Short mmCIF file of C-alpha atoms and ligand atoms in Angstrom, two decimals:
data_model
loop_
_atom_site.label_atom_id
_atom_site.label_comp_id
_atom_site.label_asym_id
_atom_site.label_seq_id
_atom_site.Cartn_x
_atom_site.Cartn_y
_atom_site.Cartn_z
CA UNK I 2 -4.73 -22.72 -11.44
CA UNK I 3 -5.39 -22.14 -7.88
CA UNK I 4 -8.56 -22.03 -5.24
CA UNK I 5 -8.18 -18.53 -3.67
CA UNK I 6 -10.09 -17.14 -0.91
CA UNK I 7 -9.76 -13.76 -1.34
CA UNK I 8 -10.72 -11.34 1.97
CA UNK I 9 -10.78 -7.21 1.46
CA UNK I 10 -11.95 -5.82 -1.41
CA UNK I 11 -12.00 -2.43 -1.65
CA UNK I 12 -9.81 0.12 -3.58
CA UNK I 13 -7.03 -2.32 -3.77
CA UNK I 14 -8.31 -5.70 -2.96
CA UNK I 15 -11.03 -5.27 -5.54
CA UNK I 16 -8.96 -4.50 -8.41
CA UNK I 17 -6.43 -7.43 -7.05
CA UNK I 18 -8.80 -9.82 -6.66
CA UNK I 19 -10.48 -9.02 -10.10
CA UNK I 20 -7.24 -9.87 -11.91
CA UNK I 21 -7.20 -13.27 -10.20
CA UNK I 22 -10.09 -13.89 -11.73
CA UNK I 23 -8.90 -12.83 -14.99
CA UNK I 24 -5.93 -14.74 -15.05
CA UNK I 25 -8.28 -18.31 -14.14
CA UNK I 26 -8.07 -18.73 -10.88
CA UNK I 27 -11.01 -20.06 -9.17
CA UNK I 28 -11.08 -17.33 -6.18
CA UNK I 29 -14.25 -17.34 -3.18
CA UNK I 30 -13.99 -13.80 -1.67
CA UNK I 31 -15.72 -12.02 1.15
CA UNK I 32 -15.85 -8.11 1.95
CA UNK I 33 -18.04 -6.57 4.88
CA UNK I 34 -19.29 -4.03 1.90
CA UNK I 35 -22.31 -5.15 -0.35
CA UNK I 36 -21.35 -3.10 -3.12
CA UNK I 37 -18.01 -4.86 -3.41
CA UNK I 38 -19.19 -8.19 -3.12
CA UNK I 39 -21.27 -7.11 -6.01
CA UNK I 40 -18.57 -5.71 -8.08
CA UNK I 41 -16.60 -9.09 -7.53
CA UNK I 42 -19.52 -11.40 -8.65
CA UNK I 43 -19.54 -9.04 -12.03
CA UNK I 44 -16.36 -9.57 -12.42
CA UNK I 45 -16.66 -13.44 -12.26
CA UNK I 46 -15.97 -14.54 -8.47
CA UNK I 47 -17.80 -16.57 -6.40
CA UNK I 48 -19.33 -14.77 -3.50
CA UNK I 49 -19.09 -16.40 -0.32
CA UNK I 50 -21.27 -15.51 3.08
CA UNK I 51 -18.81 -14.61 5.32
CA UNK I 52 -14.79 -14.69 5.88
CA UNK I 53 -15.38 -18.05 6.81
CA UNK I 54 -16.74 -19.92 3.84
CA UNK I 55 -14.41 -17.59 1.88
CA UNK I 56 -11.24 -19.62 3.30
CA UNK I 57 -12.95 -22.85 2.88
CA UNK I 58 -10.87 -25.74 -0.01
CA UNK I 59 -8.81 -23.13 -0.53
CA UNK I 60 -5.02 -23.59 -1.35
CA UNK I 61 -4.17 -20.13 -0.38
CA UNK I 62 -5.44 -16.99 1.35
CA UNK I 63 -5.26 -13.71 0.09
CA UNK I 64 -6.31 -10.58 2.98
CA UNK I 65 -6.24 -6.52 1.66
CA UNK I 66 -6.99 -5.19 5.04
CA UNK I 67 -7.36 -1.16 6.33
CA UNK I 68 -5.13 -2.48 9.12
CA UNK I 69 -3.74 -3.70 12.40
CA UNK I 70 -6.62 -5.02 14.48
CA UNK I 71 -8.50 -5.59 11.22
CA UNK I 72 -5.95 -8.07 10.48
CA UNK I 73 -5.78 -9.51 14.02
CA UNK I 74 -9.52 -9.72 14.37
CA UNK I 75 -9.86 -11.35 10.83
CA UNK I 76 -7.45 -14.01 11.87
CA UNK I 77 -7.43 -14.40 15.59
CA UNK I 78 -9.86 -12.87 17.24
CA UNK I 79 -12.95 -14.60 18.81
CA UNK I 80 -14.64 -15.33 15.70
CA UNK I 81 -11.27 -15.57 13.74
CA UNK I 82 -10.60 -17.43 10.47
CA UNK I 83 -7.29 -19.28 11.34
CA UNK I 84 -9.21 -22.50 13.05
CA UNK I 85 -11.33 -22.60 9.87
CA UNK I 86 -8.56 -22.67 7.18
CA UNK I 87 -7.02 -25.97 6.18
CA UNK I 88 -3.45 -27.18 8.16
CA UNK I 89 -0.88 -26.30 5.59
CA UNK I 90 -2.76 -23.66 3.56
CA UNK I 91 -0.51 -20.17 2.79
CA UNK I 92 -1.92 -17.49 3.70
CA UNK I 93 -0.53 -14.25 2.07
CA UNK I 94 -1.24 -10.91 3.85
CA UNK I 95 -1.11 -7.91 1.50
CA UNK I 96 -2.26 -5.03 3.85
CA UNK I 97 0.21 -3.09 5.40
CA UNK I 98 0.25 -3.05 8.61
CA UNK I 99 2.63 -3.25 11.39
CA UNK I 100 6.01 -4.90 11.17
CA UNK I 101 5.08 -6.32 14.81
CA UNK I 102 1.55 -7.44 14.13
CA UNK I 103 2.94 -9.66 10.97
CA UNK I 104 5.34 -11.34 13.44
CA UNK I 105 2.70 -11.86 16.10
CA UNK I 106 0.78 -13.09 13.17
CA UNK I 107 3.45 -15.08 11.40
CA UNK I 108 3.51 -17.10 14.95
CA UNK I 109 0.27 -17.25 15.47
CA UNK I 110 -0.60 -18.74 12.61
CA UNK I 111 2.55 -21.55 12.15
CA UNK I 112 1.60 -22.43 15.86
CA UNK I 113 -1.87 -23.62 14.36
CA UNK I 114 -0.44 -25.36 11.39
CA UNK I 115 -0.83 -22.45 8.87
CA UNK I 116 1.85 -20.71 6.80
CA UNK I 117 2.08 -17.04 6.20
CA UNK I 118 3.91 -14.63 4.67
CA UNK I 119 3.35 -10.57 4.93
CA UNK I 120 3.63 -8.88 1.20
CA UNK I 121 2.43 -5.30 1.51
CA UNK I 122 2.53 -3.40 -1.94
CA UNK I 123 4.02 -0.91 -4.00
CA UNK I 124 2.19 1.03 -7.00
CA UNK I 125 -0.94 1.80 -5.46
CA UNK I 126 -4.68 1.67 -7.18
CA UNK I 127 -3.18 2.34 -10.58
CA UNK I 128 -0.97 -0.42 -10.28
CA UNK I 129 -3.53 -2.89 -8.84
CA UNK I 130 -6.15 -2.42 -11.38
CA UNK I 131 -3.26 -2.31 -14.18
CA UNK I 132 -1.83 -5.36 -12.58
CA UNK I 133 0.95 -3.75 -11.90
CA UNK I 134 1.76 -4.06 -8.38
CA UNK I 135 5.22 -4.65 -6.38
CA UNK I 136 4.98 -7.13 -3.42
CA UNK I 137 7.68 -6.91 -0.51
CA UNK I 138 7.48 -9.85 1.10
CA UNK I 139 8.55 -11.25 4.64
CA UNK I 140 8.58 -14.74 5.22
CA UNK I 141 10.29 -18.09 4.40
CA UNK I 142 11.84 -18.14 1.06
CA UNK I 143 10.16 -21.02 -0.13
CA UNK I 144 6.68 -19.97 0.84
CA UNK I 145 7.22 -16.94 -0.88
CA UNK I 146 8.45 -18.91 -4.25
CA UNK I 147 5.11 -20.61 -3.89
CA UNK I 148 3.62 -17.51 -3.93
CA UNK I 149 5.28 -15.82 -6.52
CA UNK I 150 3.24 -17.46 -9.26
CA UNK I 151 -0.27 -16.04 -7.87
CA UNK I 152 1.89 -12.44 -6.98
CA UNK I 153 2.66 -12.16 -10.80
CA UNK I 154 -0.94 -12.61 -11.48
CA UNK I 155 -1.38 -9.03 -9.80
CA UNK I 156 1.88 -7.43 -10.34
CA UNK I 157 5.04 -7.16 -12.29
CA UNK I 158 7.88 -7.46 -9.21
CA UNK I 159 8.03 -9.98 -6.20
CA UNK I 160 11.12 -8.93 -3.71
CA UNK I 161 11.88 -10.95 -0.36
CA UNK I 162 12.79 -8.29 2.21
CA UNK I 163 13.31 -11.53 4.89
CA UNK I 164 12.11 -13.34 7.46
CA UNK I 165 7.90 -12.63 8.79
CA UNK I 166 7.81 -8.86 8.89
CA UNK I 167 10.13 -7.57 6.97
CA UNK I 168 8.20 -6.83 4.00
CA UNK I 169 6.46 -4.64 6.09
CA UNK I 170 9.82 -2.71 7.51
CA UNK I 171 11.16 -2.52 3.75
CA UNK I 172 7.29 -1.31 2.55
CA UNK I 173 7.63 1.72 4.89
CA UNK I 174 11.15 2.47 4.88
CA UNK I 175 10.53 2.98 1.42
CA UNK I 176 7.06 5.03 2.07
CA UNK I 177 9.40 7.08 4.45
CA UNK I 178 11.76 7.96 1.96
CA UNK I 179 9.08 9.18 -0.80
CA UNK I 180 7.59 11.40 1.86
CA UNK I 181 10.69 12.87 2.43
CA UNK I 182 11.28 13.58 -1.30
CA UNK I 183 7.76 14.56 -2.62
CA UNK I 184 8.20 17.34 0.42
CA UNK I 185 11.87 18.32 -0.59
CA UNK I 186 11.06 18.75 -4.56
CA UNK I 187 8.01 20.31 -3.84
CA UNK I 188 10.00 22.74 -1.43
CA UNK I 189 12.87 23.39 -4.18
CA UNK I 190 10.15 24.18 -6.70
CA UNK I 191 7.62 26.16 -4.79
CA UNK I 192 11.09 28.00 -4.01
CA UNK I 193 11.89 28.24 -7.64
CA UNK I 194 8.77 29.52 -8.55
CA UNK I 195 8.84 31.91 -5.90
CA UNK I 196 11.68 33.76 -7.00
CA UNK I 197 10.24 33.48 -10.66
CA UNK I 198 11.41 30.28 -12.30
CA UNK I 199 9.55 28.13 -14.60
CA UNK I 200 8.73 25.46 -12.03
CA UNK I 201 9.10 23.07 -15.90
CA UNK I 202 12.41 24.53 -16.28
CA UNK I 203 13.51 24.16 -12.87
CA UNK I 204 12.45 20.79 -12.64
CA UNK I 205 14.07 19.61 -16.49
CA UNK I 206 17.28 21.19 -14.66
CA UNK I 207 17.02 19.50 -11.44
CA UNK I 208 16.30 16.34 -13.29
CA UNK I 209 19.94 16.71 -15.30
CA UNK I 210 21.16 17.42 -12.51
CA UNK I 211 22.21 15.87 -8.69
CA UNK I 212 18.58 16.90 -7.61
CA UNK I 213 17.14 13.91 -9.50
CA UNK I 214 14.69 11.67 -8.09
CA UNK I 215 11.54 9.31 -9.08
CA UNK I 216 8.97 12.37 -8.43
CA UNK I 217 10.68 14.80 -10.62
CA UNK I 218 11.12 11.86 -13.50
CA UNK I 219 7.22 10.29 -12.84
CA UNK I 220 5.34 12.13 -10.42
CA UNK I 221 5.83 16.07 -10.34
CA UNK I 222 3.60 17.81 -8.11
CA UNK I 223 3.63 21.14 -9.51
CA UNK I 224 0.56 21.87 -11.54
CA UNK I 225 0.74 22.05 -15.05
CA UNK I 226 4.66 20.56 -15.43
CA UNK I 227 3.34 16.96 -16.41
CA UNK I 228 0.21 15.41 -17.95
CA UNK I 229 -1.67 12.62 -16.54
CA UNK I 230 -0.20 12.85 -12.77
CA UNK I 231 -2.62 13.85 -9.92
CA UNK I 232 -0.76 17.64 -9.87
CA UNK I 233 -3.09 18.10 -13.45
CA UNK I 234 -5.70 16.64 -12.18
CA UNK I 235 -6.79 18.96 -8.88
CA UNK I 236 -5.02 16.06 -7.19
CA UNK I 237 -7.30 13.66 -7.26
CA UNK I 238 -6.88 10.15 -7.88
CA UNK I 239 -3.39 8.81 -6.71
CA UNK I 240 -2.17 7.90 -3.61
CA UNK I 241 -4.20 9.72 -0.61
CA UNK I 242 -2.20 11.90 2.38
CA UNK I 243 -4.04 10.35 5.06
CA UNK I 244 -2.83 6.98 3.92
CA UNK I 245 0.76 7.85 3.52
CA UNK I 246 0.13 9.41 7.03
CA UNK I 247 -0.90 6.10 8.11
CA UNK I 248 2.83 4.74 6.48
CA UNK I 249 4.81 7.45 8.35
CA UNK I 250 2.98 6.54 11.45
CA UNK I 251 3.61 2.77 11.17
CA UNK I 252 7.59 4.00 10.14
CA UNK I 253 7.67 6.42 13.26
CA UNK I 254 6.44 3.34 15.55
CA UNK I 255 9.09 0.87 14.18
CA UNK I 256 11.88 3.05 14.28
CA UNK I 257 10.23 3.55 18.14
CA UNK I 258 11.31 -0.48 18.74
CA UNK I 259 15.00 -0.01 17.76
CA UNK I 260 15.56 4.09 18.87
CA UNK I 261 16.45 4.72 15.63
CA UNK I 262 16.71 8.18 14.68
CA UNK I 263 14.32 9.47 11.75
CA UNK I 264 14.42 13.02 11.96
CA UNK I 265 13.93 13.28 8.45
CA UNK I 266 10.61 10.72 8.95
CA UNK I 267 9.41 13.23 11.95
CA UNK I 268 9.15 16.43 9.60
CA UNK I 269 7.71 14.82 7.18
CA UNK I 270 5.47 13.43 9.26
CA UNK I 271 4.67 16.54 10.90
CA UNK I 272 4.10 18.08 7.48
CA UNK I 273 1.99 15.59 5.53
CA UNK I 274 -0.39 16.32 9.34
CA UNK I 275 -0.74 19.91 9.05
CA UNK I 276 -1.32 19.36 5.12
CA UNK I 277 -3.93 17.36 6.47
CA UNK I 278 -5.26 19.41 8.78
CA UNK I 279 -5.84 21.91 6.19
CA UNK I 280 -8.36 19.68 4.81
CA UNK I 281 -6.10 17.97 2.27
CA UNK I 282 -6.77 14.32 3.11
CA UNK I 283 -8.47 12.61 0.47
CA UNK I 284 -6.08 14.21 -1.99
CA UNK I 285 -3.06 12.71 -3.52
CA UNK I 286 0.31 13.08 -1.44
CA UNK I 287 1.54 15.11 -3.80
CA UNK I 288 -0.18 17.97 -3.23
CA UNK I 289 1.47 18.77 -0.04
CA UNK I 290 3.17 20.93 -3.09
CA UNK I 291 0.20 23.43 -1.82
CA UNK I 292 1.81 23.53 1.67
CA UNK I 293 4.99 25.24 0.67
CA UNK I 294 3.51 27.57 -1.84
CA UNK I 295 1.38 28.56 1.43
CA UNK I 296 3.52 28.78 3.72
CA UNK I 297 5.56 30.95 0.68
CA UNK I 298 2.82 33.88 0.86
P1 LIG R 22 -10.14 0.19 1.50
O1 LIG R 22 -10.60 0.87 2.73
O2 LIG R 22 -10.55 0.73 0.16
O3 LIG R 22 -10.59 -1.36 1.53
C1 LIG R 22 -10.57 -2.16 2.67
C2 LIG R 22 -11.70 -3.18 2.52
O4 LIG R 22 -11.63 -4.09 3.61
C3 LIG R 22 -13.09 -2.55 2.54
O5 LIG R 22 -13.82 -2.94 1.40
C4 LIG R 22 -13.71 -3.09 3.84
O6 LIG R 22 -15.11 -3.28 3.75
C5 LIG R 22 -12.96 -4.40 3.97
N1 LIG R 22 -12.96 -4.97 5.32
C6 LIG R 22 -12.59 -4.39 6.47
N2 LIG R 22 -12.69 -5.26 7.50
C7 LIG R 22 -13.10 -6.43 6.95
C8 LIG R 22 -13.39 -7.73 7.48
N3 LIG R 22 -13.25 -7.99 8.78
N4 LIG R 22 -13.80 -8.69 6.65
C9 LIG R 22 -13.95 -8.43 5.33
N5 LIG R 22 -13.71 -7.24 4.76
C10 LIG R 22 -13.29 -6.26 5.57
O7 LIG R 22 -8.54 0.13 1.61
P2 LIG R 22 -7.49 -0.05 0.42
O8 LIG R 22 -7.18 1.28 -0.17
O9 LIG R 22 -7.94 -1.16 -0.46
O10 LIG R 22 -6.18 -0.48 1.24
C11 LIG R 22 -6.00 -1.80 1.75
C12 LIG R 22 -4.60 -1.90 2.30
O11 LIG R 22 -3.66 -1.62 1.26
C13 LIG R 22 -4.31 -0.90 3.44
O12 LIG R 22 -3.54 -1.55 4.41
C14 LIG R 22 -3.54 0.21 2.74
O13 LIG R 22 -2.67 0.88 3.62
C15 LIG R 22 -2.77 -0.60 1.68
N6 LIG R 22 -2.37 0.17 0.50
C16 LIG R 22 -3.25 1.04 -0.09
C17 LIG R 22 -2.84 1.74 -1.22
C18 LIG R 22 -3.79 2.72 -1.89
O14 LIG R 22 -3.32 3.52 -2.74
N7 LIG R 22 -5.08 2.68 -1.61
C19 LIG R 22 -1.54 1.58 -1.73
C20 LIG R 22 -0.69 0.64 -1.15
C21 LIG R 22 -1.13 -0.06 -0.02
#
């Protein structure tokens, strides 16, 4: 079993963190948030007193960050952790962030003796608290075997994407792509239903058919066509549009860097906004379903 300092622990980090505990690791964690600290104690952690002591005879470092500069100031900035944490220790960064910041990190970090590796996550807080999680990690290949054993401890797949950053790249390109199919299958149906269809018909057709795709098989976001997703559930719980906004942005920005074209990635973008705009933000990202049956009447 392993010391873990554990940093961030809120909807994801919390639930992460928890099944560290669970699984007998001896893990120190630190949150700016009283009520999480708490939570964490319950749950069998030892609180520390600041970032700090968190990272102190540790073997590894766990951070669930909102994002860039929280990262960058949790590490590096004036009062930052990396001078603190022992030469050697592996440091695993599960927040997604930039692609850019988790190289500038990545250096940062081996130039003071430290090893990193960025593993952002797929399967949300449903898959944190069920343990559940994917991890896309960037990084070198043995640092991320070393990792793998405290990764399983929180999820059920560990990929390497490549070298520092491109478990980020990989975690949005994939974001990206979901975006771009919640808002085509919610288009198709919306259509569908439109023109009188049984949006459960239509969508046990398009699933037989070349229309196929992981929303229509898990994740439907037409009311009432499958029980226990956020679409029954006034879309609440799930996976929020402002933070898959915050993925598209962080997918726009990269594909900035190399001029690629994401036209695709733009809409969607645009979309998920105005879906936001209309007040829709703390909802599940599926329920940009609402968008097209709007824009429909
Ligand atoms: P959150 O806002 O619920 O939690 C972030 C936590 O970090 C908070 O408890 C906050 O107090 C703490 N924090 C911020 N700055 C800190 C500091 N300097 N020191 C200590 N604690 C600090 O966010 P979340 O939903 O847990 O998401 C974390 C990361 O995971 C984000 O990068 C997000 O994009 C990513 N993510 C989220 C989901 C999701 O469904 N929520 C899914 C996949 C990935």
């Amino acid at each position: 079993m392993a010391r873990i300092g554990f940093i961030g622990l809120g909807n994801m980090g919390g639930p992460m963190a928890t099944n560290l505990v669970k699984a007998g690791h001896d893990v120190q964690v630190f949150d700016l948030s009283e009520d999480a600290l708490k939570r964490l104690q319950a749950a069998g952690a030892q609180v520390a007193t600041s970032a700090a002591d968190a990272v102190k005879n540790v073997d590894v470092v766990v951070s669930m960050l909102p994002a860039d500069k929280h990262v960058k100031s949790l590490y590096l900035g004036d009062s930052g952790i990396a001078a603190t944490i022992a030469k050697g220790t592996l440091i695993i960064d599960s927040s997604t962030i930039s692609a850019e910041m988790a190289r500038e990190l990545a250096a940062a970090l081996t130039a003071q003796g430290l090893r990193f590796i960025d593993a952002p996550v797929s399967g949300g807080v449903g898959g944190a608290k069920a343990g559940t999680l994917t991890f896309i990690c960037g990084g070198d290949a043995a640092d991320i075997e070393e990792a793998r054993p405290i990764l399983d401890d929180m999820g059920k797949n560990v990929f390497r994407a490549g070298e520092h950053g491109a478990g980020q790249v990989a975690k949005i390109c994939n974001n990206m792509l979901l975006a771009v199919l919640m808002a085509g299958t919610s288009e198709a149906l919306a259509l569908g239903r439109a023109q009188g269809l049984d949006p459960a018909v239509l969508s046990n057709i398009m699933l037989q058919s070349s229309g196929r795709n992981w929303t229509l098989e898990v994740y439907n976001p037409c009311p009432g066509v499958m029980e226990g997703v956020p679409s029954s559930n006034n879309y609440d719980g799930g996976f929020l549009v402002d933070l898959m906004i915050k993925d598209l942005g962080l997918a726009q920005s990269t594909a900035a860097n190399t001029q690629s074209a994401t036209p695709m990635g733009n809409l969607a973008t645009e979309l998920f906004r105005q879906h936001s705009e209309h007040g829709h933000g703390a909802k599940d990202f599926s329920s940009i379903f609402k968008l097209f049956e709007q824009k429909g009447n």
